[in-house]
């Protein structure tokens, strides 16, 4: 996880992130959460029917470029 600068998760519903964090073996209070869905998520953006994955990839690519990250 330390090699990852930003993380973009598809949040179809709020508890999904908690389940992913638990599966990763991370606690919600770790500093890495500041790299998670930095501009909000599917809950705030809405879900484009059938293209949530494309929205996630586009958002992540744009933010990585803006921040000069990998």
Short mmCIF file of C-alpha atoms in Angstrom, two decimals:
data_model
loop_
_atom_site.label_atom_id
_atom_site.label_comp_id
_atom_site.label_asym_id
_atom_site.label_seq_id
_atom_site.Cartn_x
_atom_site.Cartn_y
_atom_site.Cartn_z
CA UNK A 1 0.00 0.00 0.00
CA UNK A 2 2.89 2.39 0.59
CA UNK A 3 3.80 2.28 -3.11
CA UNK A 4 0.32 3.50 -4.10
CA UNK A 5 -0.15 7.26 -4.16
CA UNK A 6 -3.92 7.41 -4.69
CA UNK A 7 -6.72 4.85 -4.34
CA UNK A 8 -10.08 5.15 -6.07
CA UNK A 9 -12.78 2.72 -4.91
CA UNK A 10 -16.23 2.22 -6.35
CA UNK A 11 -18.60 2.99 -3.49
CA UNK A 12 -21.93 1.57 -4.51
CA UNK A 13 -22.97 2.09 -0.89
CA UNK A 14 -21.17 3.52 2.16
CA UNK A 15 -20.41 0.28 4.09
CA UNK A 16 -18.56 -1.12 1.07
CA UNK A 17 -15.47 0.94 1.87
CA UNK A 18 -15.43 -0.38 5.43
CA UNK A 19 -15.51 -3.95 4.10
CA UNK A 20 -12.63 -3.25 1.69
CA UNK A 21 -10.57 -1.59 4.43
CA UNK A 22 -11.16 -4.58 6.69
CA UNK A 23 -10.21 -7.02 3.91
CA UNK A 24 -6.97 -5.10 3.35
CA UNK A 25 -6.20 -5.45 7.06
CA UNK A 26 -6.13 -1.69 7.55
CA UNK A 27 -7.93 0.37 10.15
CA UNK A 28 -10.00 3.39 9.21
CA UNK A 29 -7.76 5.72 11.24
CA UNK A 30 -4.54 5.07 9.30
CA UNK A 31 -2.99 7.98 7.40
CA UNK A 32 -3.39 6.15 4.06
CA UNK A 33 -7.11 6.99 4.07
CA UNK A 34 -6.16 10.51 2.94
CA UNK A 35 -5.23 8.91 -0.41
CA UNK A 36 -8.61 7.19 -0.76
CA UNK A 37 -11.23 8.73 -3.10
CA UNK A 38 -9.64 12.17 -2.71
CA UNK A 39 -12.41 13.98 -4.62
CA UNK A 40 -15.33 12.06 -3.21
CA UNK A 41 -16.76 8.88 -4.57
CA UNK A 42 -19.56 7.29 -6.52
CA UNK A 43 -21.93 8.29 -3.76
CA UNK A 44 -21.14 11.98 -4.30
CA UNK A 45 -20.61 11.82 -8.09
CA UNK A 46 -23.44 9.44 -8.83
CA UNK A 47 -23.24 6.21 -10.78
CA UNK A 48 -23.25 6.47 -14.56
CA UNK A 49 -25.27 3.46 -15.67
CA UNK A 50 -22.93 0.74 -16.94
CA UNK A 51 -19.73 2.79 -16.86
CA UNK A 52 -18.78 3.19 -13.20
CA UNK A 53 -15.40 1.60 -13.92
CA UNK A 54 -14.66 4.11 -16.67
CA UNK A 55 -15.61 6.98 -14.34
CA UNK A 56 -13.27 5.62 -11.66
CA UNK A 57 -10.34 5.19 -14.08
CA UNK A 58 -10.85 8.64 -15.55
CA UNK A 59 -11.08 10.32 -12.15
CA UNK A 60 -7.99 8.51 -10.88
CA UNK A 61 -5.94 9.23 -14.02
CA UNK A 62 -6.86 12.92 -13.90
CA UNK A 63 -6.00 13.26 -10.21
CA UNK A 64 -2.69 11.41 -10.58
CA UNK A 65 -1.73 13.74 -13.43
CA UNK A 66 -2.80 16.85 -11.48
CA UNK A 67 -0.70 15.82 -8.47
CA UNK A 68 2.24 14.47 -10.52
CA UNK A 69 1.91 11.08 -8.81
CA UNK A 70 2.01 7.49 -10.02
#
